[in-house]
Tab-separated table of C-alpha atoms in Angstrom:
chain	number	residue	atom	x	y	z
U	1	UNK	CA	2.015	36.736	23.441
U	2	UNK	CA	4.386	34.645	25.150
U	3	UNK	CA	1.146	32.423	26.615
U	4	UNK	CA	0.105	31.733	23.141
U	5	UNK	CA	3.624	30.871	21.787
U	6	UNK	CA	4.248	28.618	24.770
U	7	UNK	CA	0.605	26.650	23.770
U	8	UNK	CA	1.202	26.373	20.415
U	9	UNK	CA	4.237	24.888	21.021
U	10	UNK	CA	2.687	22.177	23.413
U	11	UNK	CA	-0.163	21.565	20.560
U	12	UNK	CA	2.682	21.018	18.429
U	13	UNK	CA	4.426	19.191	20.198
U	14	UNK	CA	1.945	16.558	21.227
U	15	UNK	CA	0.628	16.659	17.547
U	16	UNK	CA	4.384	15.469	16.400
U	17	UNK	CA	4.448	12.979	19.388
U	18	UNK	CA	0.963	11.506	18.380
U	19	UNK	CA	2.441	10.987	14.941
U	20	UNK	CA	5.446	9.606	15.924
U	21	UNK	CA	3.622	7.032	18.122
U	22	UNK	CA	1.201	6.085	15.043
U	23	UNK	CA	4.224	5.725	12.778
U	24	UNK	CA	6.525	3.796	15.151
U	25	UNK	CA	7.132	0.275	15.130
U	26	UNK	CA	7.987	-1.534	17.946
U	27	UNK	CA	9.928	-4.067	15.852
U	28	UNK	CA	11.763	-1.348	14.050
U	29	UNK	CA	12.683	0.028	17.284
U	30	UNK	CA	13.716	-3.360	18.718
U	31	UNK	CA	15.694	-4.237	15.440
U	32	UNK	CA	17.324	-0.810	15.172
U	33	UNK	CA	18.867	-0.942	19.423
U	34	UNK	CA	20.370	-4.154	18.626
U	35	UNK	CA	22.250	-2.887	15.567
U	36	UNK	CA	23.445	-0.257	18.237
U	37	UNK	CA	24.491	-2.554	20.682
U	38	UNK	CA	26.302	-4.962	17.866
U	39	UNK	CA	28.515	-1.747	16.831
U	40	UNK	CA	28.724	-1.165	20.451
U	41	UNK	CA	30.361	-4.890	20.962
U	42	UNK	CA	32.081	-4.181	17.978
U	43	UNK	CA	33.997	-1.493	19.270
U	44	UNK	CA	34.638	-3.119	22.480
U	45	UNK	CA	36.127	-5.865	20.467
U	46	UNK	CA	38.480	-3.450	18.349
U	47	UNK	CA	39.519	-1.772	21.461
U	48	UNK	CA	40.634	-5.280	23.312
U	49	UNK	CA	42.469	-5.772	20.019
U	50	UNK	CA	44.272	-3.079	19.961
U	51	UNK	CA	45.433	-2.808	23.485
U	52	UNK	CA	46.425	-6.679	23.084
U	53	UNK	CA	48.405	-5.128	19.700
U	54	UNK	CA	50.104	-2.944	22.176
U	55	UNK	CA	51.004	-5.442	24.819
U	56	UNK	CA	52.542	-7.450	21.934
U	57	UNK	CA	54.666	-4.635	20.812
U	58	UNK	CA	55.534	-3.996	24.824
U	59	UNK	CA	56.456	-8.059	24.904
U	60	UNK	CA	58.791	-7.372	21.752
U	61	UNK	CA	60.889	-4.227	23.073
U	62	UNK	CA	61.076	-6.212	27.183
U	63	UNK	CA	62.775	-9.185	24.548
U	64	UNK	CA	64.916	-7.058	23.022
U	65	UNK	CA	66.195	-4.715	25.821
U	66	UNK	CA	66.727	-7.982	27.401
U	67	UNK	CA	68.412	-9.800	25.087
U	68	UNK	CA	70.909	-6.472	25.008
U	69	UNK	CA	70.981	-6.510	28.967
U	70	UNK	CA	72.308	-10.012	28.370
U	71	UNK	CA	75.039	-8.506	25.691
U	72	UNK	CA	76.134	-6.034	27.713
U	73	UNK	CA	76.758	-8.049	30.955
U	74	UNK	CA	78.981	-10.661	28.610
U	75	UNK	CA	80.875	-7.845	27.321
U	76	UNK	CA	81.409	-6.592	31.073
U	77	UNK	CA	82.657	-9.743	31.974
U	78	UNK	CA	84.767	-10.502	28.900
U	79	UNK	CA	86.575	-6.753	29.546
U	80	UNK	CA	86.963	-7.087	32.998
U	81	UNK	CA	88.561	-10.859	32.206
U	82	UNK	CA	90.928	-8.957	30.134
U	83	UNK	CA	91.690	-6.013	32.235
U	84	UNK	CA	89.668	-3.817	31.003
U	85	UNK	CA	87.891	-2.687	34.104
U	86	UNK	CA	86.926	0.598	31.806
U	87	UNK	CA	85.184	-0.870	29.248
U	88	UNK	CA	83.656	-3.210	32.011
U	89	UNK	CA	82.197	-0.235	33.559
U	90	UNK	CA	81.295	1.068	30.305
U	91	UNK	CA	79.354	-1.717	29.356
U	92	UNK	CA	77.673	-2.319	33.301
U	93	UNK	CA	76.753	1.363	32.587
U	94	UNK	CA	74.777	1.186	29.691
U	95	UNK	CA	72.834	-2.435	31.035
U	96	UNK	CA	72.038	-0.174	34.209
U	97	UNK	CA	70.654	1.895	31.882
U	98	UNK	CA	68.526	-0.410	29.591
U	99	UNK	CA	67.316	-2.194	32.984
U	100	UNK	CA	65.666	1.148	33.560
U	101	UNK	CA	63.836	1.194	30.518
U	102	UNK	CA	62.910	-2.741	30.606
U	103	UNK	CA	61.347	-1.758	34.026
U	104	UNK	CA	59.646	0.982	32.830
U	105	UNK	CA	58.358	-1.311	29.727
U	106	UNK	CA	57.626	-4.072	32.182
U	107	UNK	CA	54.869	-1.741	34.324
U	108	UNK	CA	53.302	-0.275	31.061
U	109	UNK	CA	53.201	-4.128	29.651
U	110	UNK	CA	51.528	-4.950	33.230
U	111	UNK	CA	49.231	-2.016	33.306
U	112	UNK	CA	47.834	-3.068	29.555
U	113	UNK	CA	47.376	-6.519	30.374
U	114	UNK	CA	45.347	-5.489	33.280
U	115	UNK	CA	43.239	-3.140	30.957
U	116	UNK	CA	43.013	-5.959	28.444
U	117	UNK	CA	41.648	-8.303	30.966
U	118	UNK	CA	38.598	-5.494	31.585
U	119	UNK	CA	37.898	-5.242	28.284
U	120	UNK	CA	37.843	-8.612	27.459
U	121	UNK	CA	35.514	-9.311	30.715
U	122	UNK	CA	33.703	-6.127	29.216
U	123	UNK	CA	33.174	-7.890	26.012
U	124	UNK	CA	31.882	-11.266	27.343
U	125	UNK	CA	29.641	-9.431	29.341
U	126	UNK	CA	28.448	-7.317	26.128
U	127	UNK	CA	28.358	-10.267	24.556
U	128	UNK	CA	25.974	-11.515	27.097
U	129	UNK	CA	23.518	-9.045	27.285
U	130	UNK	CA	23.417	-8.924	23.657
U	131	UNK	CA	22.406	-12.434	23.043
U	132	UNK	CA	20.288	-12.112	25.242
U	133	UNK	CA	18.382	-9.088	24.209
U	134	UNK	CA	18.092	-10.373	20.848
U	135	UNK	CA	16.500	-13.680	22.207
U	136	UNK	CA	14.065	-11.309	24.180
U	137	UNK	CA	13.779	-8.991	20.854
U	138	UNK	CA	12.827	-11.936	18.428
U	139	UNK	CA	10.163	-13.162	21.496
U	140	UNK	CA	8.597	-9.519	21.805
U	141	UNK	CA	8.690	-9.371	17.773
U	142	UNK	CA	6.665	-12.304	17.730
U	143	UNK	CA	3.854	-11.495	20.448
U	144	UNK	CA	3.536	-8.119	18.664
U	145	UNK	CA	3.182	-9.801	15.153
U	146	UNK	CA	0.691	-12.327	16.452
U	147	UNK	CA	-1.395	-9.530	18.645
U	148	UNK	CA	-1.055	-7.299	15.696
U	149	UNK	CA	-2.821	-10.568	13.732
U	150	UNK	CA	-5.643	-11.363	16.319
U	151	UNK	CA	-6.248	-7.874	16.404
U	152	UNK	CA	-7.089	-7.411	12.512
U	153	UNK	CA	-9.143	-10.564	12.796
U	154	UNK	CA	-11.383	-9.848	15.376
U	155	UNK	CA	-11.443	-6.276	13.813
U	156	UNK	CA	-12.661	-7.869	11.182
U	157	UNK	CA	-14.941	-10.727	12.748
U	158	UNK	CA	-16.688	-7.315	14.193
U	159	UNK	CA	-16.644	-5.159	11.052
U	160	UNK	CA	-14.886	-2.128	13.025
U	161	UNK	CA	-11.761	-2.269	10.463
U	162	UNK	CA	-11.301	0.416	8.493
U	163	UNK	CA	-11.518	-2.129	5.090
U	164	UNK	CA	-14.788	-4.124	6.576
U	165	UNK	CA	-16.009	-0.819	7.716
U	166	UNK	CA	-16.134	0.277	4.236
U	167	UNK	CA	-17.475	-2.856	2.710
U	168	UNK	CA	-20.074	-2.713	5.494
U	169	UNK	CA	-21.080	0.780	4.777
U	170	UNK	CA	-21.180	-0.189	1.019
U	171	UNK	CA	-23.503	-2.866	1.764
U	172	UNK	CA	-25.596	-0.792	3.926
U	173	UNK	CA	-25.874	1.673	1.271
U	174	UNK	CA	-26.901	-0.798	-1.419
U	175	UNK	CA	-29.639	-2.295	0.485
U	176	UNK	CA	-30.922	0.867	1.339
U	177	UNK	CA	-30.947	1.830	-2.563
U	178	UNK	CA	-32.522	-2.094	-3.729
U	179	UNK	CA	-35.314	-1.386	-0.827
U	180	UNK	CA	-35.826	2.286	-1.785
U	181	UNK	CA	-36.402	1.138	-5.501
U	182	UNK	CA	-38.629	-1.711	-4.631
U	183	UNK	CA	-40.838	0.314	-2.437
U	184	UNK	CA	-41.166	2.684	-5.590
U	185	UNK	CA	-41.959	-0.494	-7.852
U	186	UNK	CA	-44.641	-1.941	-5.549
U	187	UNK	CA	-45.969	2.430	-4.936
U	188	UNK	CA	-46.155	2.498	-8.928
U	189	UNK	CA	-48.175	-0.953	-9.203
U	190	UNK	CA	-50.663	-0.044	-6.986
U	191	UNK	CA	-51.070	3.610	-8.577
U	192	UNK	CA	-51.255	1.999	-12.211
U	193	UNK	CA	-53.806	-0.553	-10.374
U	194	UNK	CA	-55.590	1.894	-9.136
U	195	UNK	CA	-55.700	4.242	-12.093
U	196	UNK	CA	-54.420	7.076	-10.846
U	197	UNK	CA	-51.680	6.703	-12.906
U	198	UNK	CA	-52.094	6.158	-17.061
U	199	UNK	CA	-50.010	3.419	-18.711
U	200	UNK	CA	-48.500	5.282	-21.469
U	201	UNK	CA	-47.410	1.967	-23.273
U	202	UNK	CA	-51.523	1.175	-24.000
U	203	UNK	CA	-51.045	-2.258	-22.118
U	204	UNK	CA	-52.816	-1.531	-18.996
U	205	UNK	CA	-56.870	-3.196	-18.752
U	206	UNK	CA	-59.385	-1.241	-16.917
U	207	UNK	CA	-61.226	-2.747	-14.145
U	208	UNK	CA	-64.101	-4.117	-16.868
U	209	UNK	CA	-61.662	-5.968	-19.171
U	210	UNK	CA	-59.953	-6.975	-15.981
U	211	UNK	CA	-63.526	-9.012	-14.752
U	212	UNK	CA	-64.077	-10.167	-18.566
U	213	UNK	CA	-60.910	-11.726	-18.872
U	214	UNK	CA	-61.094	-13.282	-15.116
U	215	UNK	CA	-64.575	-15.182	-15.965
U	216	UNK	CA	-63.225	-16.007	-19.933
U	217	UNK	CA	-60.402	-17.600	-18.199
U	218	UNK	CA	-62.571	-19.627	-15.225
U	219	UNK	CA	-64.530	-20.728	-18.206
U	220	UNK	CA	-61.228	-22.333	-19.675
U	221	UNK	CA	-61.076	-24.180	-16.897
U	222	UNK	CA	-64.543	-25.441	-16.767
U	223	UNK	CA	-64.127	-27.088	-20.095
U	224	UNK	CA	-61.383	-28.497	-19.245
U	225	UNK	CA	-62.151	-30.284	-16.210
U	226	UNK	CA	-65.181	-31.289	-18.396
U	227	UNK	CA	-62.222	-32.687	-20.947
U	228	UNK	CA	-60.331	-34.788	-18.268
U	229	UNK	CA	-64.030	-36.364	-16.786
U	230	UNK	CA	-65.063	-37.633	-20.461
U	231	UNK	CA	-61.162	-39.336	-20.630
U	232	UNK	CA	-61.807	-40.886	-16.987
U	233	UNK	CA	-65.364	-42.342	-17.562
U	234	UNK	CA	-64.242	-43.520	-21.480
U	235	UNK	CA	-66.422	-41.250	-23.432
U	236	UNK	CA	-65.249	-38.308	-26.153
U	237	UNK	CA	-63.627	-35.540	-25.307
U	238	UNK	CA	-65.592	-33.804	-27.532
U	239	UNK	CA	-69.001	-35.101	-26.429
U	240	UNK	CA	-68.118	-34.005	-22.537
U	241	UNK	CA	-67.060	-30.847	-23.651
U	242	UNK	CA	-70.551	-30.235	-26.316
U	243	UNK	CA	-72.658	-31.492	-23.137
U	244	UNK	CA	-70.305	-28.913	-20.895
U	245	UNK	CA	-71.139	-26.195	-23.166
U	246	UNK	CA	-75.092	-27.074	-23.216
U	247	UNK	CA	-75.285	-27.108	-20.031
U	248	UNK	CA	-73.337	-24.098	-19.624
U	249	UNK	CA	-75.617	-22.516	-21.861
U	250	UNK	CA	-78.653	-23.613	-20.379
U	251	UNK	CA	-77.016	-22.519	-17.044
U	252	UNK	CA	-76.897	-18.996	-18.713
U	253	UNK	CA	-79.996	-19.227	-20.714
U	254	UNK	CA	-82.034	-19.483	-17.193
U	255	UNK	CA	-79.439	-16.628	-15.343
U	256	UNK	CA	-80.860	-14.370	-18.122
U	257	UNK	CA	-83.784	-12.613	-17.152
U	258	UNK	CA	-86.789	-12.697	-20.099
U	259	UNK	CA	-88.785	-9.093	-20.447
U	260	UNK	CA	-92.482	-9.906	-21.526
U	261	UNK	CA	-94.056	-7.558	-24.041
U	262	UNK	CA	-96.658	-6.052	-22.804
């Protein structure tokens, strides 16, 4: 049982996988990991920002623990110029003090500027590799979009398409129905020719009507060809075609055969 779970899993998965590959895009996919790397720039940025915010606020506190480092030593010396050596102590006290802090502030300010440097080299570089991957994006874009184009052409230059293959097929099938039908036409002729077949519309001649109508029509011809020699030698129409008849007639008067009585 576990054999058969583990193979239908594999058929499944490759299914999935072989309609995953038929839906994917490359484009999409090129498109979609440069959105992913501009958000990744764009956090790189937001995080040089904010450790340069930081630094800032670092700069301001070294200025002002300064500035009361200054206060303090004028107020020693001020004191200790008017014999106050207390409040001169007092005062040399609390600037030993704020010199602590202002030391502590000035190796926190160093150790963000050196992080800001990173990330701002870290950026550049980002920066880098993204221009660049969207210059090699837009180039693979455009081989797949004109592959993808030669590809349908000569698909359907050949007829292997899936719309030409259709057409083709429809095509096929038409030709085969137009030669079908005129093959029964010409099969129906030659039956009704023939008469094994009876023309039910009462037009059809047998084969004597056929011959009567033949020699009817050849003598139609005769007289006129008898017509156009009277025009040609100057004489009437009529007389050429009276002198065709006779001599038709005498041509048919000797073809018939006489019976003597006996």
């Amino acid at each position: 049982m576990s054999g058969v779970m583990k193979r239908m899993g594999m058929i499944f998965r490759a299914k999935a996988n072989k309609a995953l590959d038929r839906a994917e895009d490359p484009r999409e996919t090129l498109d979609y990991s440069y959105q992913k790397q501009l958000e990744l720039l764009q956090k790189v940025r937001r995080g040089v920002a904010d450790v340069a915010t930081s630094r800032k606020r670092l700069e301001l506190q070294l200025n002002q623990l300064q500035n009361q480092s200054s206060k303090l030593e004028d107020q020693g010396r001020k004191a200790l110029a008017l014999g106050r050596e207390d409040l001169a102590r007092e005062a040399l006290s609390r600037r030993a003090a704020l010199q602590q802090q202002v030391t502590d502030l000035e190796t926190q300010h160093q150790t963000l500027q050196g992080e800001e440097e990173k990330l701002t080299l870290a950026a550049q570089r980002l920066q880098a590799k993204v221009d660049a991957f969207r210059t090699k994006k837009e180039t693979i874009k455009a081989t797949y979009t004109a592959a993808q184009a030669q590809t349908r052409i000569g698909e359907a230059f050949s007829g292997i398409s899936e719309e030409m293959g259709d057409v083709g097929l429809a095509i096929q099938r038409a030709e085969d129905k137009t030669a079908q039908l005129q093959a029964r036409a010409g099969a129906i002729d030659e039956l009704l020719a023939s008469g094994a077949l009876d023309d039910q519309s009462g037009m059809a001649k047998d084969d004597i009507q056929a011959e009567l109508d033949r020699l009817s029509g050849g003598t139609d011809v005769e007289l006129e060809l008898q017509r156009m020699k009277a025009e040609l030698a100057g004489g009437s129409p009529q007389q050429a075609i009276e002198g065709g008849t006779g001599q038709s007639s005498q041509a048919q008067q000797q073809d018939t055969p006489r019976f003597d009585k006996q």
